[in-house]
Amino acid sequence: MTNTIQRAGIMMLILLSTLACSNDQVMQYNGMSTTISEQSDQHPVYRPDLFPEHVVIPFEESLGQPLEKDTPPIGSKLIQSFVLPGSEAEVLVYTNEDASLGLTGYLKGRNSEWKLGDMSNFDENQAWIHPLSFLTGEVSGAVIEIPFGSIGAKKGLLTYHHDTDSWNVVDFQGQTAIPMDLDSDGVPEWIGNQTDWVPPALEIHRWVTEHERFESTVLQSSSLSPDMADETPSYSSLFIENGQHLIQIGNNDAYAFFIYEQGVLKQCRPVDTRDRVLEMQMARRH
């Protein structure tokens, strides 16, 4: 009888000990959950003091589409041509030998001809190409307004250098880019406001006269926020409000607003300092 009572007591102690451990685990788990929840509720704050008042943006030559020397095949038919202003260079659209294969674009210079690539979406009745009127001197150019090339670029910039009889084609790596005069100087920039990227990023292509080329940048650089905790903005995005081009730059901790002026970001302090990027992301979740 005594042994039975002792066994029962031991079993009760084991059970109580097990329950105590389980409670500790539940408390620890719940505590962890609370911490994670609190962290997820933390949002970046408007902290212009953590960002420079102005910073020169680093630009590099815009990546271009490689070209191969080629001529239209025998049996193909010229559909349409466009002569670049102030030059003898042309952009040509041909059918292929087999009309069912679609259309192909070519670039013809003074003594050379290059293959631009597939132009299956070409429509004779559509405005498909326009001159870049701000290019002068030894460079002429145009913007193609329809998909073209091997990767189906949505739009592209063509420049022809008279002195070297050479072409450059900026296809924005297949991303969407639209012309926009960010600094109201009369010369457009081509803007890729990539809100679908994770994180979102603002890409800028601009013409640099002294280098006679298009150069580009993505606004994610440590030079934009030297005093921030991780020293690197994780996102940038463009918003147009009341005719102003407002650029929000930040990371998980803080953000600030800038305007763009000829290769320089200048901090601005709008009256409305709400987190527009966060609002954009929240709207997409609903």
Coordinates of C-alpha atoms in Angstrom, one line a residue, residues 37-263:
S37 CA 4.4 41.4 -33.9
E38 CA 5.9 44.6 -32.4
Q39 CA 8.7 44.5 -35.0
S40 CA 6.2 44.1 -37.8
D41 CA 4.3 47.2 -36.6
Q42 CA 7.4 49.3 -36.7
H43 CA 7.4 51.6 -39.8
P44 CA 10.1 53.9 -41.2
V45 CA 9.9 57.4 -39.8
Y46 CA 10.4 60.7 -41.6
R47 CA 14.0 61.7 -40.6
P48 CA 15.4 64.3 -43.0
D49 CA 18.3 64.9 -40.6
L50 CA 19.7 61.5 -41.5
F51 CA 20.1 62.4 -45.1
P52 CA 22.4 64.9 -46.9
E53 CA 20.9 68.2 -48.0
H54 CA 22.2 67.5 -51.6
V55 CA 24.3 64.9 -53.3
V56 CA 25.7 64.4 -56.8
I57 CA 24.3 61.2 -58.2
P58 CA 26.8 58.7 -59.7
F59 CA 25.9 57.9 -63.3
E60 CA 27.4 55.3 -65.6
E61 CA 27.0 54.7 -69.4
S62 CA 23.5 53.2 -70.1
L63 CA 23.7 49.5 -71.0
G64 CA 23.0 49.1 -74.7
Q65 CA 21.7 46.4 -76.9
P66 CA 24.5 44.7 -78.9
L67 CA 24.3 44.9 -82.6
E68 CA 25.5 42.7 -85.4
K69 CA 26.3 43.8 -88.9
D70 CA 23.7 42.5 -91.3
T71 CA 21.7 43.4 -94.4
P72 CA 18.1 42.5 -95.3
P73 CA 17.9 39.1 -97.0
I74 CA 17.1 38.8 -100.7
G75 CA 13.4 38.7 -101.2
S76 CA 12.6 41.0 -98.2
K77 CA 10.6 44.1 -98.8
L78 CA 11.1 47.6 -97.3
I79 CA 8.0 48.6 -95.4
Q80 CA 9.1 52.0 -93.9
S81 CA 12.1 54.1 -93.3
F82 CA 13.0 57.0 -91.0
V83 CA 15.9 59.4 -91.6
L84 CA 17.6 60.7 -88.5
P85 CA 17.6 64.6 -88.5
G86 CA 20.9 66.2 -89.7
S87 CA 22.4 62.9 -90.9
E88 CA 22.3 60.3 -93.6
A89 CA 21.5 57.6 -91.1
E90 CA 18.2 55.6 -91.4
V91 CA 16.1 53.3 -89.4
L92 CA 14.5 50.7 -91.8
V93 CA 11.8 48.1 -91.4
Y94 CA 11.7 45.1 -93.7
T95 CA 9.6 42.0 -94.2
N96 CA 11.5 38.8 -94.0
E97 CA 12.0 36.4 -96.9
D98 CA 9.0 34.5 -95.5
A99 CA 6.3 37.2 -94.7
S100 CA 4.9 35.0 -92.0
L101 CA 8.0 35.4 -90.0
G102 CA 7.1 39.1 -89.3
L103 CA 9.3 42.2 -89.6
T104 CA 12.9 43.1 -88.8
G105 CA 14.5 46.4 -88.2
Y106 CA 17.9 47.6 -89.6
L107 CA 20.1 50.6 -88.9
K108 CA 21.8 52.0 -91.9
G109 CA 24.8 54.4 -91.5
R110 CA 27.1 56.1 -94.0
N111 CA 28.9 52.9 -95.0
S112 CA 27.5 50.3 -92.7
E113 CA 24.2 48.4 -92.0
W114 CA 23.2 46.8 -88.7
K115 CA 20.4 44.5 -87.6
L116 CA 18.2 46.1 -85.0
G117 CA 16.1 42.9 -84.5
D118 CA 12.5 41.7 -84.4
M119 CA 9.8 44.3 -84.9
S120 CA 6.7 42.1 -85.1
N121 CA 4.5 44.6 -83.4
F122 CA 5.2 47.3 -86.1
D123 CA 2.1 49.0 -87.4
E124 CA 2.4 51.2 -90.5
N125 CA -0.4 53.4 -89.2
Q126 CA 1.1 53.9 -85.7
A127 CA 3.5 56.6 -84.7
W128 CA 6.5 54.4 -84.0
I129 CA 9.6 56.6 -84.0
H130 CA 10.4 60.3 -83.2
P131 CA 13.6 62.4 -83.5
L132 CA 15.5 63.3 -80.4
S133 CA 15.6 67.0 -81.2
F134 CA 17.9 68.0 -78.3
L135 CA 20.8 66.1 -80.0
T136 CA 23.1 68.3 -82.1
G137 CA 26.5 68.3 -83.6
E138 CA 28.1 65.0 -84.4
V139 CA 25.2 63.0 -82.9
S140 CA 21.7 62.3 -84.2
G141 CA 19.1 60.2 -82.6
A142 CA 15.5 58.9 -82.3
V143 CA 13.3 57.1 -79.8
I144 CA 11.4 54.0 -80.9
E145 CA 8.0 53.9 -79.4
I146 CA 7.1 50.2 -80.1
P147 CA 8.6 46.9 -78.9
F148 CA 11.7 45.8 -80.8
G149 CA 14.8 43.6 -80.6
S150 CA 15.6 40.1 -79.2
I151 CA 14.2 40.8 -75.7
G152 CA 11.2 42.7 -76.9
A153 CA 12.2 46.1 -75.4
K154 CA 9.2 48.2 -74.7
K155 CA 10.9 51.4 -76.0
G156 CA 14.4 52.3 -77.0
L157 CA 16.8 55.2 -77.7
L158 CA 18.9 55.2 -80.9
T159 CA 22.0 57.4 -81.3
Y160 CA 24.1 57.7 -84.4
H161 CA 27.6 59.2 -84.3
H162 CA 28.5 60.8 -87.7
D163 CA 32.2 60.8 -87.2
T164 CA 32.6 57.1 -86.4
D165 CA 29.6 55.8 -88.5
S166 CA 28.5 54.0 -85.3
W167 CA 25.2 53.3 -83.4
N168 CA 24.2 52.9 -79.8
V169 CA 20.9 51.4 -78.8
V170 CA 19.6 51.8 -75.2
D171 CA 16.8 49.4 -74.7
F172 CA 16.3 49.9 -70.9
Q173 CA 17.0 46.1 -70.4
G174 CA 13.4 45.4 -71.4
Q175 CA 12.0 47.5 -68.5
T176 CA 9.4 50.2 -68.9
A177 CA 10.8 53.8 -69.1
I178 CA 9.0 57.0 -70.0
P179 CA 10.3 60.4 -71.0
M180 CA 9.9 63.0 -68.3
D181 CA 11.6 66.4 -67.8
L182 CA 12.4 65.9 -64.1
D183 CA 14.2 69.3 -63.7
S184 CA 12.3 71.4 -66.2
D185 CA 15.4 72.2 -68.2
G186 CA 13.9 71.4 -71.6
V187 CA 15.7 68.1 -72.0
P188 CA 13.8 64.9 -71.0
E189 CA 15.2 62.2 -68.8
W190 CA 13.9 58.6 -69.3
I191 CA 12.5 57.3 -66.0
G192 CA 12.0 53.8 -64.9
N193 CA 9.8 54.1 -61.8
Q194 CA 10.1 50.4 -61.0
T195 CA 7.3 50.0 -58.4
D196 CA 7.0 46.3 -59.1
W197 CA 10.6 45.7 -58.0
V198 CA 11.2 44.4 -54.5
P199 CA 12.2 46.8 -53.1
P200 CA 10.9 49.6 -55.5
A201 CA 13.7 51.5 -57.3
L202 CA 13.9 54.7 -59.4
E203 CA 16.0 54.4 -62.5
I204 CA 17.1 57.6 -64.4
H205 CA 18.6 57.8 -67.9
R206 CA 19.9 61.2 -69.1
W207 CA 21.8 62.5 -72.1
V208 CA 25.3 63.8 -71.2
T209 CA 26.5 66.2 -73.9
E210 CA 30.2 66.2 -72.9
H211 CA 30.4 62.4 -73.2
E212 CA 27.9 62.2 -76.2
R213 CA 26.0 59.3 -74.6
F214 CA 23.1 58.3 -72.4
E215 CA 24.0 57.6 -68.8
S216 CA 21.9 55.9 -66.1
T217 CA 21.7 55.4 -62.4
V218 CA 19.5 53.6 -59.9
L219 CA 18.8 55.5 -56.7
Q220 CA 20.1 53.0 -54.2
S221 CA 23.5 54.2 -53.0
S222 CA 25.2 54.6 -49.6
S223 CA 26.2 58.2 -50.6
L224 CA 22.5 59.1 -50.4
S225 CA 22.3 58.4 -46.6
P226 CA 25.7 58.3 -44.9
D227 CA 24.2 58.7 -41.4
M228 CA 21.7 55.9 -41.5
A229 CA 22.1 52.8 -39.5
D230 CA 22.8 50.4 -42.4
E231 CA 24.2 53.2 -44.6
T232 CA 22.2 52.0 -47.6
P233 CA 18.8 53.0 -48.8
S234 CA 16.7 50.0 -49.6
Y235 CA 14.2 51.7 -51.9
S236 CA 13.5 54.8 -54.0
S237 CA 10.3 55.8 -55.7
L238 CA 8.9 58.8 -57.7
F239 CA 5.6 60.5 -57.0
I240 CA 4.1 63.4 -59.0
E241 CA 2.1 65.7 -56.8
N242 CA 0.7 69.1 -57.9
G243 CA 3.1 69.1 -60.8
Q244 CA 6.2 68.4 -58.6
H245 CA 8.4 65.4 -59.1
L246 CA 8.9 64.2 -55.5
I247 CA 11.4 61.3 -54.9
Q248 CA 11.1 59.3 -51.6
I249 CA 14.3 57.5 -50.6
G250 CA 14.7 55.4 -47.4
N251 CA 15.1 52.0 -45.8
N252 CA 13.4 50.1 -43.0
D253 CA 14.2 52.8 -40.4
A254 CA 13.9 56.2 -42.0
Y255 CA 13.1 58.1 -45.2
A256 CA 13.3 61.6 -46.7
F257 CA 12.2 63.5 -49.9
F258 CA 14.2 64.9 -52.7
I259 CA 13.9 66.7 -56.0
Y260 CA 16.2 66.1 -59.0
E261 CA 18.2 68.9 -60.7
Q262 CA 20.6 68.1 -63.5
G263 CA 22.3 65.1 -61.8

